[in-house]
Amino acid sequence: MAKTPKTNAARLLEAAKIGFELIPYTVDENDLAATHVAEELGEDIDRVFKTLVLHGDRTGYFVCVVPGDKEVDLKKAAAISGNKKAEMIPMKDLLSVTGYIRGGCSPVGMKKPFPTFFHSTATDFDFIYVSAGVRGLQLKIAPGELIEFVGASTGDIVK
């Protein structure tokens, strides 16, 4: 079996002695949606989470991790993060803010730690998938351990 390359997110989790699996999938540059990732993995879309970066009017940048087929509710995200208003950051700013590109943004190992909020359904599963930090590679991980590791909270943050 070919050795899967380690990402910064994987190294950080290993250093913290948190169990995970690196799961490769085929990338379609024309379809970076989480629904495509779920299809490639043969998994339920409810287990495949996408990492979104937002900017609040009071607290600055923060992260929402939501099921792959859901949209973050900006009002709910603002409220949970202590903001009056929040908006998605422009795609062109993603790399400079997080160190990650679209389709490869992981809640683990961003340039700086940002307040992070997982949709409450993450804890319904024994494992979920999030990006490992590059396109074509997912982390399969216990949600409770991941949430604790990144210092996240959970709540209802989708439409």
mmCIF file of C-alpha atoms in Angstrom:
data_model
loop_
_atom_site.group_PDB
_atom_site.id
_atom_site.type_symbol
_atom_site.label_atom_id
_atom_site.label_comp_id
_atom_site.label_asym_id
_atom_site.label_seq_id
_atom_site.Cartn_x
_atom_site.Cartn_y
_atom_site.Cartn_z
ATOM 1 C CA MET A 1 0.000 0.000 0.000
ATOM 2 C CA ALA A 2 1.341 3.437 -0.934
ATOM 3 C CA LYS A 3 2.262 5.598 2.006
ATOM 4 C CA THR A 4 -0.077 8.529 2.443
ATOM 5 C CA PRO A 5 1.811 11.791 2.947
ATOM 6 C CA LYS A 6 1.525 13.349 6.399
ATOM 7 C CA THR A 7 -0.007 16.773 6.662
ATOM 8 C CA ASN A 8 0.601 19.368 9.327
ATOM 9 C CA ALA A 9 -2.842 18.543 10.787
ATOM 10 C CA ALA A 10 -1.898 14.842 11.001
ATOM 11 C CA ARG A 11 1.434 15.649 12.672
ATOM 12 C CA LEU A 12 -0.282 17.835 15.285
ATOM 13 C CA LEU A 13 -2.831 15.126 16.087
ATOM 14 C CA GLU A 14 -0.090 12.486 16.309
ATOM 15 C CA ALA A 15 1.930 14.677 18.672
ATOM 16 C CA ALA A 16 -1.177 14.991 20.876
ATOM 17 C CA LYS A 17 -1.615 11.184 20.746
ATOM 18 C CA ILE A 18 -5.078 11.480 19.187
ATOM 19 C CA GLY A 19 -6.207 8.549 17.071
ATOM 20 C CA PHE A 20 -7.218 9.196 13.462
ATOM 21 C CA GLU A 21 -6.979 7.714 9.989
ATOM 22 C CA LEU A 22 -5.862 9.505 6.839
ATOM 23 C CA ILE A 23 -8.298 8.628 4.071
ATOM 24 C CA PRO A 24 -7.331 9.566 0.492
ATOM 25 C CA TYR A 25 -9.933 10.307 -2.162
ATOM 26 C CA THR A 26 -9.901 11.355 -5.816
ATOM 27 C CA VAL A 27 -10.068 15.113 -6.266
ATOM 28 C CA ASP A 28 -12.228 16.667 -8.970
ATOM 29 C CA GLU A 29 -10.917 20.216 -9.483
ATOM 30 C CA ASN A 30 -14.309 21.148 -10.940
ATOM 31 C CA ASP A 31 -16.213 19.802 -7.946
ATOM 32 C CA LEU A 32 -14.623 20.580 -4.597
ATOM 33 C CA ALA A 33 -17.944 20.194 -2.765
ATOM 34 C CA ALA A 34 -18.168 18.023 0.329
ATOM 35 C CA THR A 35 -20.917 16.034 -1.393
ATOM 36 C CA HIS A 36 -18.321 14.895 -3.948
ATOM 37 C CA VAL A 37 -15.953 13.943 -1.106
ATOM 38 C CA ALA A 38 -18.706 11.903 0.578
ATOM 39 C CA GLU A 39 -19.430 10.099 -2.697
ATOM 40 C CA GLU A 40 -15.725 9.352 -3.189
ATOM 41 C CA LEU A 41 -15.480 8.004 0.377
ATOM 42 C CA GLY A 42 -18.724 6.046 0.066
ATOM 43 C CA GLU A 43 -19.895 7.744 3.252
ATOM 44 C CA ASP A 44 -23.043 9.475 4.450
ATOM 45 C CA ILE A 45 -22.800 13.232 3.779
ATOM 46 C CA ASP A 46 -23.869 13.857 7.390
ATOM 47 C CA ARG A 47 -20.462 12.498 8.522
ATOM 48 C CA VAL A 48 -18.406 14.592 6.092
ATOM 49 C CA PHE A 49 -17.858 18.057 7.535
ATOM 50 C CA LYS A 50 -16.585 21.152 5.783
ATOM 51 C CA THR A 51 -14.516 23.851 7.451
ATOM 52 C CA LEU A 52 -15.644 27.414 6.800
ATOM 53 C CA VAL A 53 -13.899 30.597 7.879
ATOM 54 C CA LEU A 54 -15.935 33.642 8.810
ATOM 55 C CA HIS A 55 -15.259 37.149 10.042
ATOM 56 C CA GLY A 56 -17.309 38.713 12.807
ATOM 57 C CA ASP A 57 -17.784 42.423 13.394
ATOM 58 C CA ARG A 58 -16.598 42.142 17.023
ATOM 59 C CA THR A 59 -14.282 39.154 17.359
ATOM 60 C CA GLY A 60 -12.637 38.918 13.941
ATOM 61 C CA TYR A 61 -11.997 35.542 12.337
ATOM 62 C CA PHE A 62 -13.663 32.356 13.520
ATOM 63 C CA VAL A 63 -14.289 28.874 12.135
ATOM 64 C CA CYS A 64 -17.483 26.886 11.606
ATOM 65 C CA VAL A 65 -17.393 23.158 10.883
ATOM 66 C CA VAL A 66 -20.688 21.990 9.388
ATOM 67 C CA PRO A 67 -22.120 18.919 7.641
ATOM 68 C CA GLY A 68 -21.079 18.899 3.998
ATOM 69 C CA ASP A 69 -24.520 19.444 2.515
ATOM 70 C CA LYS A 70 -25.536 22.243 4.885
ATOM 71 C CA GLU A 71 -25.032 25.988 4.777
ATOM 72 C CA VAL A 72 -23.837 27.945 7.769
ATOM 73 C CA ASP A 73 -26.490 30.304 9.107
ATOM 74 C CA LEU A 74 -24.708 33.654 9.392
ATOM 75 C CA LYS A 75 -27.053 34.944 12.113
ATOM 76 C CA LYS A 76 -26.629 31.811 14.248
ATOM 77 C CA ALA A 77 -22.857 31.797 13.629
ATOM 78 C CA ALA A 78 -22.617 35.459 14.648
ATOM 79 C CA ALA A 79 -24.600 34.834 17.826
ATOM 80 C CA ILE A 80 -22.626 31.752 18.937
ATOM 81 C CA SER A 81 -19.315 33.546 18.300
ATOM 82 C CA GLY A 82 -20.207 36.725 20.199
ATOM 83 C CA ASN A 83 -20.745 38.879 17.126
ATOM 84 C CA LYS A 84 -23.628 41.000 15.932
ATOM 85 C CA LYS A 85 -22.885 40.212 12.276
ATOM 86 C CA ALA A 86 -20.686 37.680 10.512
ATOM 87 C CA GLU A 87 -19.804 36.924 6.916
ATOM 88 C CA MET A 88 -17.809 34.332 5.036
ATOM 89 C CA ILE A 89 -14.311 35.564 4.264
ATOM 90 C CA PRO A 90 -13.507 36.112 0.583
ATOM 91 C CA MET A 91 -12.014 32.993 -1.021
ATOM 92 C CA LYS A 92 -8.907 34.992 -2.024
ATOM 93 C CA ASP A 93 -8.160 35.558 1.699
ATOM 94 C CA LEU A 94 -8.429 31.905 2.779
ATOM 95 C CA LEU A 95 -4.784 30.945 2.214
ATOM 96 C CA SER A 96 -3.316 34.062 3.852
ATOM 97 C CA VAL A 97 -5.614 33.778 6.893
ATOM 98 C CA THR A 98 -5.498 30.000 7.477
ATOM 99 C CA GLY A 99 -2.587 28.574 5.502
ATOM 100 C CA TYR A 100 -5.069 26.355 3.651
ATOM 101 C CA ILE A 101 -6.709 26.428 0.208
ATOM 102 C CA ARG A 102 -10.344 25.859 -0.725
ATOM 103 C CA GLY A 103 -11.115 22.161 -0.622
ATOM 104 C CA GLY A 104 -8.234 21.552 1.777
ATOM 105 C CA CYS A 105 -9.097 23.679 4.810
ATOM 106 C CA SER A 106 -8.774 21.720 8.050
ATOM 107 C CA PRO A 107 -9.968 22.810 11.499
ATOM 108 C CA VAL A 108 -6.583 21.523 12.743
ATOM 109 C CA GLY A 109 -3.331 23.416 12.241
ATOM 110 C CA MET A 110 -4.382 26.782 10.879
ATOM 111 C CA LYS A 111 -1.758 29.553 10.966
ATOM 112 C CA LYS A 112 -3.338 30.848 14.173
ATOM 113 C CA PRO A 113 -5.882 29.259 16.491
ATOM 114 C CA PHE A 114 -9.304 30.780 15.851
ATOM 115 C CA PRO A 115 -12.485 30.301 17.882
ATOM 116 C CA THR A 116 -14.079 27.202 16.373
ATOM 117 C CA PHE A 117 -17.673 25.993 16.385
ATOM 118 C CA PHE A 118 -18.868 22.567 15.236
ATOM 119 C CA HIS A 119 -22.457 21.933 14.289
ATOM 120 C CA SER A 120 -24.002 19.932 17.124
ATOM 121 C CA THR A 121 -24.664 16.884 14.900
ATOM 122 C CA ALA A 122 -20.914 16.138 14.836
ATOM 123 C CA THR A 123 -21.246 14.475 18.238
ATOM 124 C CA ASP A 124 -23.996 12.148 16.953
ATOM 125 C CA PHE A 125 -21.333 9.961 15.314
ATOM 126 C CA ASP A 126 -18.512 7.749 16.547
ATOM 127 C CA PHE A 127 -16.364 9.231 13.765
ATOM 128 C CA ILE A 128 -16.562 12.075 11.258
ATOM 129 C CA TYR A 129 -14.457 13.265 8.351
ATOM 130 C CA VAL A 130 -12.778 16.653 8.029
ATOM 131 C CA SER A 131 -10.097 17.824 5.649
ATOM 132 C CA ALA A 132 -6.575 16.743 6.546
ATOM 133 C CA GLY A 133 -5.254 20.041 5.183
ATOM 134 C CA VAL A 134 -4.827 19.215 1.499
ATOM 135 C CA ARG A 135 -7.214 18.365 -1.297
ATOM 136 C CA GLY A 136 -7.585 14.617 -1.685
ATOM 137 C CA LEU A 137 -7.083 13.656 1.964
ATOM 138 C CA GLN A 138 -9.561 13.457 4.833
ATOM 139 C CA LEU A 139 -9.097 12.840 8.547
ATOM 140 C CA LYS A 140 -11.378 10.137 9.942
ATOM 141 C CA ILE A 141 -11.575 10.996 13.618
ATOM 142 C CA ALA A 142 -13.730 10.779 16.745
ATOM 143 C CA PRO A 143 -15.604 14.105 16.925
ATOM 144 C CA GLY A 144 -15.284 14.478 20.697
ATOM 145 C CA GLU A 145 -11.492 14.230 20.559
ATOM 146 C CA LEU A 146 -11.272 16.616 17.611
ATOM 147 C CA ILE A 147 -13.569 19.175 19.244
ATOM 148 C CA GLU A 148 -11.568 19.028 22.468
ATOM 149 C CA PHE A 149 -8.224 19.235 20.635
ATOM 150 C CA VAL A 150 -9.130 22.408 18.729
ATOM 151 C CA GLY A 151 -10.885 23.898 21.772
ATOM 152 C CA ALA A 152 -14.192 24.122 19.919
ATOM 153 C CA SER A 153 -17.771 24.522 21.064
ATOM 154 C CA THR A 154 -20.834 22.950 19.490
ATOM 155 C CA GLY A 155 -24.175 24.438 18.598
ATOM 156 C CA ASP A 156 -26.850 24.891 15.957
ATOM 157 C CA ILE A 157 -25.064 26.910 13.280
ATOM 158 C CA VAL A 158 -26.758 25.788 10.052
ATOM 159 C CA LYS A 159 -29.804 26.937 8.104
#
